[in-house]
C-alpha cells in the first residue's frame, strides 16, 4: 500500500530525536532517501549514520526552521527532487499565560508556526517547479483542537498550523501537492517520559479513553498514509491519532 514511497526523497525537520528521528527511520525503512534536518548537527549525523548502517539511505543537513535564509540554503543544497516533507520540528514552551514571557511566546510561534510556513513554502516552490507534485505533512497536535492549561502558546501555534495546512492544501492542489496535518495525542517520547510518570502526568493519562499513552509506532500507519499514494485523495485534513482523547469530555 505504501510502496510508492520507495525511491522518493523525504525531508524530516527536527530529526535529532523523538518523533522526528522515528519518522525519518520509518520513511527510510520504506525505501525513501531521507534528509534529516535539525539544529543539532552531531545528533542528525549520528542518526543518518545509524539509518545507513541498517541499509537505509540518509543524509543530515543543519537547519533552524525559524531562519528563512537557512531554509533557502537547505533547499539550495538538496541536489535531488524533493517528494515528501514532514514538518516535525516543534517546541512546547509551557507557562501560564499570565506569566509567559514575550520571548518564550515568540519562540513557540516562530518554531511551530513560522517554521512550518517557511519550510512548506520552500518545499512547495520546489515541488511546483519539479512538475509532479508531492506531499507535505505538518505535525500539529490535538492541542490545536482542544486546550489544557499552561500550554497556550503551543495550543495556539498548533491550531494555526491546522488552518495553515488547509490554506496550503487549497492553494497547492492544482500543483498536485497534498498538504495534511497529523494531530497526535500524547505519545511517549524521551522528553515527556518523566512527566508522564509524575502524579500530574498519570492523572492526564487517566483522562484518555484508552488509558495509556500512544507509542511512536502507532503513528506509523497514519504518517505513511499521508506520505503515500494510499492517501492520494486526502488533502487539507487534520488526522487525529489520540486514543480517543478528543472525544472524551474529561
Ligand atoms: P522533541 O523535543 O523530542 O523533538 C523536537 C525536535 O524539533 C527536536 O529534534 C528539536 O531539535 C527540533 N527543533 C526544535 N526547534 C527547532 C528549530 N528551530 N529548527 C529545527 N529543529 C528544531 O519532541 P517530540 O515529542 O518528538 O515532538 C515532535 C513534534 O511532534 C513536535 O512538533 C511536537 O509538537 C509534536 N507532537 C508531539 C507529541 C508528543 O506527545 N510527543 C504530541 C503531539 C504533537
Tab-separated table of N, CA, C and O in Angstrom, residues 103-158:
chain	number	residue	atom	x	y	z
A	103	UNK	N	9.428	36.636	24.938
A	103	UNK	CA	10.464	35.869	24.225
A	103	UNK	C	10.059	34.403	24.097
A	103	UNK	O	10.240	33.780	23.035
A	104	UNK	N	9.490	33.860	25.154
A	104	UNK	CA	9.065	32.469	25.137
A	104	UNK	C	7.901	32.273	24.147
A	104	UNK	O	7.872	31.325	23.358
A	105	UNK	N	6.950	33.199	24.182
A	105	UNK	CA	5.812	33.141	23.258
A	105	UNK	C	6.307	33.201	21.816
A	105	UNK	O	5.915	32.396	20.968
A	106	UNK	N	7.204	34.162	21.553
A	106	UNK	CA	7.745	34.313	20.193
A	106	UNK	C	8.469	33.045	19.738
A	106	UNK	O	8.352	32.639	18.576
A	107	UNK	N	9.222	32.433	20.654
A	107	UNK	CA	9.992	31.236	20.274
A	107	UNK	C	9.051	30.103	19.851
A	107	UNK	O	9.315	29.400	18.861
A	108	UNK	N	7.945	29.945	20.582
A	108	UNK	CA	6.995	28.876	20.240
A	108	UNK	C	6.344	29.149	18.884
A	108	UNK	O	6.270	28.263	18.024
A	109	UNK	N	5.907	30.391	18.679
A	109	UNK	CA	5.236	30.727	17.412
A	109	UNK	C	6.233	30.655	16.246
A	109	UNK	O	5.913	30.143	15.166
A	110	UNK	N	7.438	31.149	16.475
A	110	UNK	CA	8.457	31.118	15.410
A	110	UNK	C	8.775	29.687	14.985
A	110	UNK	O	8.881	29.390	13.795
A	111	UNK	N	8.951	28.808	15.953
A	111	UNK	CA	9.327	27.426	15.623
A	111	UNK	C	8.143	26.653	15.062
A	111	UNK	O	8.224	26.041	13.995
A	112	UNK	N	7.032	26.693	15.793
A	112	UNK	CA	5.920	25.792	15.455
A	112	UNK	C	5.074	26.283	14.291
A	112	UNK	O	4.500	25.464	13.569
A	113	UNK	N	4.981	27.603	14.124
A	113	UNK	CA	4.117	28.138	13.063
A	113	UNK	C	4.936	28.712	11.901
A	113	UNK	O	4.812	28.261	10.764
A	114	UNK	N	5.816	29.670	12.204
A	114	UNK	CA	6.595	30.265	11.098
A	114	UNK	C	7.506	29.214	10.471
A	114	UNK	O	7.690	29.196	9.254
A	115	UNK	N	8.043	28.316	11.295
A	115	UNK	CA	8.911	27.261	10.767
A	115	UNK	C	8.175	26.392	9.747
A	115	UNK	O	8.726	26.045	8.692
A	116	UNK	N	6.935	26.052	10.060
A	116	UNK	CA	6.132	25.248	9.115
A	116	UNK	C	5.873	26.047	7.843
A	116	UNK	O	5.992	25.528	6.725
A	117	UNK	N	5.547	27.329	8.014
A	117	UNK	CA	5.305	28.192	6.842
A	117	UNK	C	6.538	28.240	5.934
A	117	UNK	O	6.442	28.024	4.722
A	118	UNK	N	7.706	28.517	6.544
A	118	UNK	CA	8.921	28.690	5.728
A	118	UNK	C	9.298	27.398	4.993
A	118	UNK	O	9.602	27.414	3.796
A	119	UNK	N	9.289	26.284	5.718
A	119	UNK	CA	9.724	25.020	5.104
A	119	UNK	C	8.705	24.555	4.063
A	119	UNK	O	9.074	24.124	2.963
A	120	UNK	N	7.417	24.659	4.392
A	120	UNK	CA	6.392	24.204	3.434
A	120	UNK	C	6.401	25.086	2.185
A	120	UNK	O	6.272	24.586	1.063
A	121	UNK	N	6.591	26.391	2.369
A	121	UNK	CA	6.609	27.290	1.206
A	121	UNK	C	7.786	26.950	0.273
A	121	UNK	O	7.616	26.851	-0.947
A	122	UNK	N	8.968	26.777	0.876
A	122	UNK	CA	10.149	26.443	0.059
A	122	UNK	C	9.957	25.088	-0.627
A	122	UNK	O	10.319	24.902	-1.791
A	123	UNK	N	9.363	24.148	0.101
A	123	UNK	CA	9.118	22.811	-0.459
A	123	UNK	C	8.129	22.896	-1.622
A	123	UNK	O	8.318	22.265	-2.669
A	124	UNK	N	7.076	23.672	-1.442
A	124	UNK	CA	6.041	23.765	-2.483
A	124	UNK	C	6.589	24.423	-3.746
A	124	UNK	O	6.238	24.031	-4.865
A	125	UNK	N	7.459	25.429	-3.556
A	125	UNK	CA	8.079	26.061	-4.739
A	125	UNK	C	8.890	25.026	-5.507
A	125	UNK	O	8.826	24.949	-6.735
A	126	UNK	N	9.664	24.207	-4.743
A	126	UNK	CA	10.475	23.166	-5.381
A	126	UNK	C	9.568	22.144	-6.083
A	126	UNK	O	9.808	21.775	-7.239
A	127	UNK	N	8.521	21.708	-5.384
A	127	UNK	CA	7.628	20.691	-5.962
A	127	UNK	C	6.892	21.226	-7.192
A	127	UNK	O	6.733	20.521	-8.191
A	128	UNK	N	6.468	22.487	-7.135
A	128	UNK	CA	5.795	23.097	-8.295
A	128	UNK	C	6.748	23.107	-9.492
A	128	UNK	O	6.380	22.735	-10.607
A	129	UNK	N	7.997	23.497	-9.259
A	129	UNK	CA	8.958	23.575	-10.359
A	129	UNK	C	9.338	22.191	-10.879
A	129	UNK	O	9.626	22.038	-12.070
A	130	UNK	N	9.354	21.201	-10.005
A	130	UNK	CA	9.653	19.827	-10.437
A	130	UNK	C	8.544	19.303	-11.353
A	130	UNK	O	8.791	18.480	-12.226
A	131	UNK	N	7.313	19.770	-11.111
A	131	UNK	CA	6.212	19.487	-12.025
A	131	UNK	C	5.430	18.216	-11.788
A	131	UNK	O	4.541	17.889	-12.576
A	132	UNK	N	5.722	17.468	-10.721
A	132	UNK	CA	4.880	16.278	-10.499
A	132	UNK	C	4.425	16.115	-9.044
A	132	UNK	O	4.294	15.016	-8.538
A	133	UNK	N	4.179	17.258	-8.409
A	133	UNK	CA	3.519	17.230	-7.103
A	133	UNK	C	4.392	16.745	-5.968
A	133	UNK	O	5.621	16.669	-6.066
A	134	UNK	N	3.735	16.437	-4.882
A	134	UNK	CA	4.444	15.986	-3.693
A	134	UNK	C	3.473	15.958	-2.523
A	134	UNK	O	2.276	16.247	-2.687
A	135	UNK	N	3.995	15.626	-1.356
A	135	UNK	CA	3.120	15.579	-0.188
A	135	UNK	C	3.826	16.166	1.028
A	135	UNK	O	5.013	15.902	1.249
A	136	UNK	N	3.104	16.986	1.750
A	136	UNK	CA	3.645	17.673	2.925
A	136	UNK	C	2.779	17.293	4.120
A	136	UNK	O	1.545	17.361	4.049
A	137	UNK	N	3.442	16.854	5.191
A	137	UNK	CA	2.715	16.514	6.421
A	137	UNK	C	3.196	17.449	7.526
A	137	UNK	O	4.393	17.486	7.838
A	138	UNK	N	2.276	18.213	8.079
A	138	UNK	CA	2.609	19.123	9.175
A	138	UNK	C	2.196	18.462	10.486
A	138	UNK	O	1.023	18.116	10.668
A	139	UNK	N	3.174	18.290	11.382
A	139	UNK	CA	2.846	17.641	12.654
A	139	UNK	C	2.236	18.695	13.575
A	139	UNK	O	2.933	19.587	14.078
A	140	UNK	N	0.931	18.610	13.760
A	140	UNK	CA	0.219	19.520	14.667
A	140	UNK	C	0.079	18.801	16.006
A	140	UNK	O	1.046	18.203	16.511
A	141	UNK	N	-1.099	18.797	16.588
A	141	UNK	CA	-1.320	18.146	17.889
A	141	UNK	C	-2.808	18.221	18.183
A	141	UNK	O	-3.491	19.136	17.688
A	142	UNK	N	-3.304	17.337	19.037
A	142	UNK	CA	-4.704	17.522	19.462
A	142	UNK	C	-4.852	18.818	20.259
A	142	UNK	O	-5.951	19.331	20.389
A	143	UNK	N	-3.725	19.366	20.732
A	143	UNK	CA	-3.820	20.648	21.449
A	143	UNK	C	-4.066	21.802	20.487
A	143	UNK	O	-4.268	22.937	20.914
A	144	UNK	N	-4.079	21.535	19.198
A	144	UNK	CA	-4.572	22.514	18.225
A	144	UNK	C	-6.084	22.461	18.110
A	144	UNK	O	-6.695	23.286	17.426
A	145	UNK	N	-6.688	21.472	18.764
A	145	UNK	CA	-8.137	21.279	18.670
A	145	UNK	C	-8.825	21.348	20.035
A	145	UNK	O	-10.022	21.548	20.131
A	146	UNK	N	-8.068	21.124	21.103
A	146	UNK	CA	-8.572	21.331	22.456
A	146	UNK	C	-7.404	21.864	23.289
A	146	UNK	O	-6.262	21.753	22.870
A	147	UNK	N	-7.684	22.432	24.443
A	147	UNK	CA	-6.578	23.023	25.208
A	147	UNK	C	-6.453	22.374	26.586
A	147	UNK	O	-7.402	21.781	27.093
A	148	UNK	N	-5.253	22.495	27.147
A	148	UNK	CA	-5.053	22.247	28.573
A	148	UNK	C	-4.298	23.463	29.118
A	148	UNK	O	-3.762	24.250	28.341
A	149	UNK	N	-4.251	23.609	30.419
A	149	UNK	CA	-3.603	24.772	30.999
A	149	UNK	C	-2.103	24.790	30.737
A	149	UNK	O	-1.480	23.744	30.524
A	150	UNK	N	-1.544	25.971	30.741
A	150	UNK	CA	-0.097	26.189	30.724
A	150	UNK	C	0.577	25.803	29.401
A	150	UNK	O	1.778	25.604	29.366
A	151	UNK	N	-0.208	25.669	28.350
A	151	UNK	CA	0.386	25.409	27.035
A	151	UNK	C	-0.306	26.269	25.970
A	151	UNK	O	-0.534	25.822	24.847
A	152	UNK	N	-0.642	27.499	26.352
A	152	UNK	CA	-1.446	28.349	25.463
A	152	UNK	C	-0.738	28.669	24.154
A	152	UNK	O	-1.341	28.567	23.078
A	153	UNK	N	0.523	29.065	24.233
A	153	UNK	CA	1.230	29.423	23.001
A	153	UNK	C	1.341	28.202	22.097
A	153	UNK	O	1.141	28.281	20.877
A	154	UNK	N	1.641	27.059	22.720
A	154	UNK	CA	1.746	25.814	21.962
A	154	UNK	C	0.414	25.493	21.279
A	154	UNK	O	0.365	25.211	20.077
A	155	UNK	N	-0.679	25.535	22.064
A	155	UNK	CA	-2.000	25.207	21.505
A	155	UNK	C	-2.364	26.172	20.387
A	155	UNK	O	-2.879	25.765	19.338
A	156	UNK	N	-2.086	27.463	20.597
A	156	UNK	CA	-2.391	28.460	19.564
A	156	UNK	C	-1.572	28.186	18.305
A	156	UNK	O	-2.082	28.269	17.184
A	157	UNK	N	-0.295	27.838	18.488
A	157	UNK	CA	0.555	27.572	17.322
A	157	UNK	C	0.051	26.355	16.550
A	157	UNK	O	0.049	26.346	15.322
A	158	UNK	N	-0.398	25.332	17.264
A	158	UNK	CA	-0.839	24.106	16.584
A	158	UNK	C	-2.200	24.303	15.913
A	158	UNK	O	-2.461	23.742	14.841
